[in-house]
CSV table of C-alpha atoms in Angstrom, one decimal:
chain,number,residue,atom,x,y,z
B,1,MET,CA,-0.1,0.0,-0.1
B,2,VAL,CA,1.0,3.7,-1.1
B,3,HIS,CA,-0.3,5.6,0.9
B,4,ILE,CA,0.6,9.4,0.7
B,5,VAL,CA,-0.5,12.7,3.1
B,6,GLY,CA,-0.9,16.2,1.6
B,7,VAL,CA,-0.1,19.5,3.2
B,8,HIS,CA,-1.4,22.3,1.5
B,9,GLY,CA,0.2,26.1,1.7
B,10,ILE,CA,-2.9,28.7,2.4
B,11,GLY,CA,-3.1,30.1,-1.2
B,12,GLN,CA,-6.0,27.7,-1.5
B,13,GLY,CA,-8.3,30.3,-4.2
B,14,GLY,CA,-11.2,29.9,-2.0
B,15,THR,CA,-11.2,25.8,-2.6
B,16,GLY,CA,-12.6,23.3,0.3
B,17,HIS,CA,-11.3,20.1,1.4
B,18,ARG,CA,-12.6,17.8,-0.8
B,19,GLN,CA,-12.1,19.4,-3.8
B,20,VAL,CA,-8.2,20.6,-3.2
B,21,ALA,CA,-7.8,16.6,-2.0
B,22,GLU,CA,-9.4,15.6,-5.9
B,23,ASP,CA,-7.1,17.9,-7.4
B,24,TRP,CA,-4.4,16.9,-6.0
B,25,GLU,CA,-4.8,13.3,-5.8
B,26,GLY,CA,-5.7,13.6,-9.8
B,27,ALA,CA,-2.6,15.3,-10.4
B,28,ILE,CA,-0.4,12.8,-8.6
B,29,LEU,CA,-1.6,10.7,-10.5
B,30,ASP,CA,-1.5,11.8,-13.9
B,31,GLY,CA,2.0,12.1,-13.2
B,32,ILE,CA,2.3,8.6,-12.8
B,33,ASP,CA,0.3,8.2,-16.2
B,34,GLU,CA,2.4,10.6,-17.9
B,35,ILE,CA,5.6,8.2,-17.5
B,36,GLY,CA,3.8,5.1,-18.4
B,37,VAL,CA,4.4,3.4,-15.3
B,38,VAL,CA,1.8,1.0,-13.0
B,39,LEU,CA,1.6,1.4,-9.2
B,40,GLU,CA,2.7,-1.8,-7.9
B,41,GLN,CA,0.9,-1.5,-4.8
B,42,ASP,CA,-2.7,-0.2,-4.2
B,43,PHE,CA,-2.6,3.8,-3.6
B,44,SER,CA,-4.2,6.1,-1.5
B,45,PHE,CA,-4.5,9.6,-0.5
B,46,SER,CA,-5.2,12.0,2.4
B,47,LEU,CA,-5.1,15.7,2.8
B,48,ALA,CA,-4.2,17.7,6.0
B,49,TYR,CA,-6.3,20.1,5.2
B,50,TRP,CA,-6.4,22.9,8.2
B,51,THR,CA,-6.9,26.0,6.3
B,52,ASP,CA,-10.5,26.6,8.5
B,53,LEU,CA,-7.9,26.7,11.2
B,54,LEU,CA,-7.3,30.3,9.9
B,55,SER,CA,-10.8,31.7,10.8
B,56,PRO,CA,-13.0,29.9,12.8
B,57,ASP,CA,-16.4,29.1,11.4
B,58,VAL,CA,-15.6,28.6,7.6
B,59,ARG,CA,-14.8,26.2,5.6
B,60,HIS,CA,-12.9,27.8,3.3
B,61,LEU,CA,-11.5,31.7,2.8
B,62,GLY,CA,-12.8,34.5,0.6
B,63,PRO,CA,-11.2,37.8,0.8
B,64,GLU,CA,-12.7,39.1,3.3
B,65,ASP,CA,-11.7,36.5,5.5
B,66,ASP,CA,-8.1,36.1,4.8
B,67,PRO,CA,-5.7,37.3,7.5
B,68,ILE,CA,-3.2,37.8,4.6
B,69,ASP,CA,-4.9,39.9,1.6
B,70,ASP,CA,-3.4,42.7,0.6
B,71,GLY,CA,-6.3,44.7,2.0
B,72,VAL,CA,-5.3,43.5,5.6
B,73,PRO,CA,-2.2,46.1,6.8
B,74,MET,CA,0.9,44.4,8.2
B,75,SER,CA,1.9,45.1,11.9
B,76,GLU,CA,5.9,46.6,12.1
B,77,ALA,CA,7.3,42.8,13.2
B,78,GLU,CA,5.1,41.1,10.3
B,79,ALA,CA,6.4,43.9,7.5
B,80,ALA,CA,10.2,43.6,8.6
B,81,PHE,CA,10.1,39.7,8.3
B,82,VAL,CA,8.7,40.6,4.3
B,83,VAL,CA,11.6,43.3,4.1
B,84,ASP,CA,13.7,40.4,5.3
B,85,MET,CA,12.4,38.2,2.5
B,86,PHE,CA,13.1,40.4,-0.2
B,87,THR,CA,16.7,40.9,1.0
B,88,ASP,CA,17.7,37.3,0.6
B,89,ARG,CA,16.4,37.4,-3.1
B,90,LEU,CA,17.4,40.8,-4.1
B,91,GLY,CA,20.2,41.2,-2.1
B,92,GLU,CA,20.9,44.2,0.8
B,93,ASP,CA,22.3,47.1,-1.6
B,94,ILE,CA,19.3,47.0,-3.9
B,95,VAL,CA,17.0,47.0,-0.8
B,96,GLU,CA,18.6,49.7,0.5
B,97,ARG,CA,18.9,52.0,-2.0
B,98,ILE,CA,14.8,51.0,-2.7
B,99,GLU,CA,14.4,51.9,0.6
B,100,GLN,CA,16.3,55.7,0.2
B,101,ALA,CA,13.6,56.4,-2.8
B,102,PRO,CA,10.9,58.9,-2.6
B,103,ASP,CA,7.6,57.2,-2.1
B,104,GLU,CA,5.0,56.9,-4.8
B,105,GLU,CA,1.6,56.3,-4.8
B,106,LEU,CA,1.8,52.4,-6.1
B,107,GLY,CA,0.9,49.1,-4.7
B,108,PRO,CA,-1.6,48.1,-2.0
B,109,PRO,CA,-3.1,50.9,-0.1
B,110,ALA,CA,-2.6,48.7,3.0
B,111,MET,CA,1.1,47.9,2.5
B,112,SER,CA,3.9,50.7,2.7
B,113,PRO,CA,5.4,52.2,0.3
B,114,PHE,CA,8.8,50.6,0.8
B,115,VAL,CA,6.6,47.2,0.6
B,116,ASN,CA,5.3,48.4,-2.8
B,117,ARG,CA,8.4,49.7,-4.6
B,118,LEU,CA,10.3,46.4,-3.4
B,119,ILE,CA,7.0,44.5,-5.2
B,120,ALA,CA,7.8,46.7,-8.4
B,121,GLU,CA,11.5,45.8,-8.1
B,122,LEU,CA,10.6,42.3,-8.0
B,123,ASP,CA,8.4,42.4,-11.2
B,124,ARG,CA,10.5,44.5,-13.2
B,125,ARG,CA,13.4,42.0,-12.4
B,126,ASN,CA,11.2,39.1,-13.6
B,127,LYS,CA,9.5,40.9,-16.5
B,128,LYS,CA,6.1,39.6,-15.0
B,129,GLU,CA,3.2,41.5,-12.8
B,130,ASN,CA,2.7,40.3,-9.7
B,131,VAL,CA,5.6,38.0,-8.8
B,132,GLY,CA,6.1,40.6,-6.0
B,133,ARG,CA,2.5,40.4,-4.2
B,134,ARG,CA,3.4,36.5,-4.5
B,135,LEU,CA,6.4,37.3,-2.7
B,136,VAL,CA,5.0,39.0,0.1
B,137,ARG,CA,1.8,36.2,0.4
B,138,ALA,CA,4.1,33.6,1.0
B,139,SER,CA,6.1,35.3,3.1
B,140,ARG,CA,2.8,36.3,5.3
B,141,GLU,CA,2.2,32.6,5.1
B,142,VAL,CA,4.9,31.9,6.5
B,143,TYR,CA,5.1,35.0,9.3
B,144,ARG,CA,2.0,33.4,10.5
B,145,TYR,CA,2.9,29.8,11.1
B,146,LEU,CA,6.2,30.8,12.5
B,147,PHE,CA,5.1,33.9,14.6
B,148,VAL,CA,1.7,33.1,15.9
B,149,PRO,CA,2.4,30.0,18.0
B,150,GLU,CA,-1.4,29.6,18.8
B,151,LEU,CA,-2.0,28.8,14.7
B,152,ALA,CA,1.0,26.6,14.9
B,153,ARG,CA,0.1,24.0,17.2
B,154,PRO,CA,-3.0,23.0,15.8
B,155,VAL,CA,-2.3,23.2,12.5
B,156,ARG,CA,0.8,20.6,13.2
B,157,ASP,CA,-1.7,18.8,15.2
B,158,ARG,CA,-3.9,18.5,12.3
B,159,VAL,CA,-1.3,17.5,10.1
B,160,ALA,CA,0.2,14.4,12.9
B,161,GLY,CA,-3.3,13.6,12.8
B,162,LYS,CA,-3.3,12.1,9.3
B,163,LEU,CA,-0.2,10.0,9.4
B,164,ASP,CA,0.0,7.0,10.4
B,165,GLU,CA,1.9,3.4,10.6
B,166,ASP,CA,1.0,3.1,6.5
B,167,THR,CA,2.1,6.7,5.6
B,168,SER,CA,4.8,6.4,2.6
B,169,VAL,CA,4.6,9.6,1.6
B,170,VAL,CA,4.2,13.0,2.7
B,171,VAL,CA,4.0,15.4,-0.1
B,172,ALA,CA,3.9,19.2,0.9
B,173,HIS,CA,3.4,22.2,-1.2
B,174,SER,CA,4.9,25.9,-0.2
B,175,LEU,CA,4.2,27.0,3.8
B,176,GLY,CA,3.3,23.2,3.8
B,177,SER,CA,6.6,22.5,3.4
B,178,VAL,CA,7.8,24.3,6.4
B,179,ILE,CA,4.8,22.8,8.4
B,180,ALA,CA,6.2,19.3,7.4
B,181,TYR,CA,9.5,19.3,7.8
B,182,ASP,CA,8.7,21.4,11.8
B,183,LEU,CA,6.6,18.5,12.3
B,184,LEU,CA,9.0,15.5,11.2
B,185,ARG,CA,12.3,17.1,12.9
B,186,GLY,CA,10.3,18.0,16.3
B,187,GLY,CA,9.4,14.1,16.3
B,188,GLU,CA,5.3,14.8,16.4
B,189,THR,CA,4.9,11.4,14.2
B,190,PRO,CA,2.6,8.5,15.4
B,191,SER,CA,4.0,5.2,17.2
B,192,GLY,CA,5.7,2.8,14.7
B,193,TRP,CA,6.1,6.1,12.6
B,194,GLY,CA,10.2,5.3,12.4
B,195,THR,CA,10.2,1.5,11.6
B,196,ARG,CA,11.1,2.2,8.1
B,197,LYS,CA,11.8,4.2,5.5
B,198,ARG,CA,9.6,7.3,4.6
B,199,THR,CA,9.6,10.0,1.4
B,200,LEU,CA,9.1,13.4,2.0
B,201,ILE,CA,8.6,15.0,-1.4
B,202,THR,CA,8.6,19.5,-1.0
B,203,CYS,CA,7.4,20.9,-4.1
B,204,GLY,CA,8.0,25.0,-4.3
B,205,SER,CA,9.7,25.0,-0.6
B,206,PRO,CA,10.9,28.5,1.0
B,207,LEU,CA,12.9,26.6,2.8
B,208,GLY,CA,15.9,28.2,0.9
B,209,PHE,CA,15.2,31.6,2.6
B,210,PRO,CA,17.9,32.5,4.8
B,211,THR,CA,14.9,34.4,6.4
B,212,VAL,CA,12.6,31.0,7.0
B,213,ARG,CA,16.1,28.8,8.0
B,214,ARG,CA,16.8,31.3,10.8
B,215,ALA,CA,13.4,31.9,12.1
B,216,LEU,CA,13.2,28.3,12.4
B,217,GLY,CA,16.5,28.4,14.9
B,218,PHE,CA,19.2,28.1,11.8
B,219,GLU,CA,22.0,30.4,12.2
B,220,ASP,CA,22.9,31.8,8.1
B,221,GLY,CA,25.4,29.1,6.9
B,222,THR,CA,24.0,26.0,8.7
B,223,MET,CA,22.5,23.3,7.5
B,224,LEU,CA,19.0,22.0,8.1
B,225,ASP,CA,18.8,19.2,10.4
B,226,PRO,CA,18.4,16.2,8.7
B,227,LEU,CA,15.6,13.5,9.2
B,228,PRO,CA,16.3,10.5,9.7
B,229,GLY,CA,14.7,7.5,8.3
B,230,VAL,CA,13.4,10.2,5.6
B,231,HIS,CA,14.6,10.0,1.9
B,232,TRP,CA,13.8,13.7,1.2
B,233,VAL,CA,13.2,15.1,-2.5
B,234,ASN,CA,12.7,19.0,-3.1
B,235,VAL,CA,11.0,19.7,-6.3
B,236,TYR,CA,11.2,23.4,-7.6
B,237,ASP,CA,11.0,26.0,-10.4
B,238,GLU,CA,13.8,28.6,-10.8
B,239,ARG,CA,11.2,31.2,-12.0
B,240,ASP,CA,9.1,30.0,-8.9
B,241,VAL,CA,9.9,32.8,-7.0
B,242,VAL,CA,8.6,31.5,-3.2
B,243,THR,CA,11.5,29.0,-4.2
B,244,ALA,CA,13.7,32.1,-4.5
B,245,GLY,CA,15.3,30.6,-8.0
B,246,ARG,CA,17.2,27.9,-5.9
B,247,GLY,CA,16.1,24.2,-4.7
B,248,LEU,CA,18.3,23.1,-1.4
B,249,HIS,CA,21.3,22.0,-2.7
B,250,GLN,CA,23.5,23.1,0.4
B,251,GLU,CA,21.5,20.1,2.8
B,252,PRO,CA,23.3,16.9,1.2
B,253,PHE,CA,20.6,14.6,2.6
B,254,VAL,CA,18.1,16.4,0.0
B,255,ILE,CA,17.9,15.6,-3.6
B,256,ASP,CA,17.2,18.5,-5.1
B,257,GLU,CA,15.0,18.0,-8.7
B,258,LYS,CA,14.8,21.2,-11.0
B,259,VAL,CA,11.1,20.9,-13.2
B,260,ASP,CA,9.2,23.5,-15.6
B,261,ASN,CA,6.3,24.6,-14.4
B,262,GLY,CA,5.5,27.3,-17.4
B,263,LEU,CA,5.6,30.9,-17.2
B,264,ARG,CA,1.8,31.5,-16.0
B,265,ASP,CA,2.4,30.1,-12.7
B,266,PRO,CA,5.4,28.2,-11.8
B,267,HIS,CA,4.2,27.8,-8.3
B,268,SER,CA,0.8,25.9,-9.1
B,269,ALA,CA,0.5,23.3,-6.4
B,270,LEU,CA,-1.2,21.0,-9.9
B,271,ARG,CA,1.6,22.0,-12.0
B,272,TYR,CA,4.1,20.5,-9.1
B,273,LEU,CA,1.9,17.7,-8.4
B,274,ARG,CA,2.0,16.3,-12.0
B,275,ARG,CA,5.6,16.2,-12.5
B,276,THR,CA,8.0,13.5,-13.3
B,277,PRO,CA,10.1,13.2,-10.1
B,278,VAL,CA,6.8,13.3,-8.1
B,279,ALA,CA,6.0,10.9,-9.8
B,280,ARG,CA,8.9,8.9,-9.6
B,281,ALA,CA,9.5,9.3,-5.6
B,282,VAL,CA,6.2,7.8,-4.9
B,283,LEU,CA,7.0,4.8,-7.6
B,284,ASP,CA,10.0,4.6,-5.8
B,285,CYS,CA,8.7,4.7,-2.4
B,286,GLY,CA,6.2,1.8,-3.8
B,287,ARG,CA,9.1,-0.9,-4.4
């Protein structure tokens, strides 16, 4: 039996639990079909869905419920975290120059002129709109998880509740990769979890950002903690701003796989899940 548990990020476009689970399972099976290989074991998929924990009494988030919507102002600490993420991507010299530039009336009014200028600079460098806003949103997702304890613990508990002795693969996208790594390195797994090898597949992960690593307790230039007994495959697209355009090659225990998700949305969870490295990692676990 190949039992996969999926861990999503926040941005689900207002999609509920059942639809996200069906979409993810379908995308993984599409990827397996694409390489023409038949699963040698039974396949099951379950989604650790936790979006409802962000906003009580709603099954999915619309703009009025979304705590990281562009119209929701950032706290001073949250804004500083966002700026640090842009610094990781653009470099200190560029960010300092942009900070000194005159204010302009551009971008979402709930964001500071400085953050809006950072957004414009990243869009310019990528020759594409909304790249900067994508990084802002991803940064705010990660910030909420790492610095709002009353959110992080229930989220990890929800994910851990989906894991059992039969779980072969954990596949995690975006913020979900931070959640999955945080949970696994903390040993928050069920009894019997360590009795056999498991596979972690991270897609579109922000774990390569120094700012994220510092928030997880790692000093600059140091490696992440390895996950004993876990085969870790990290899948990334160089155009995906949430990955900083790079994988996790600095970790010798992580296998980086570069993919091409196209120009339209290189961070798309479903595009990642359909890619060959994901399919092969799933198949290898089932052999």
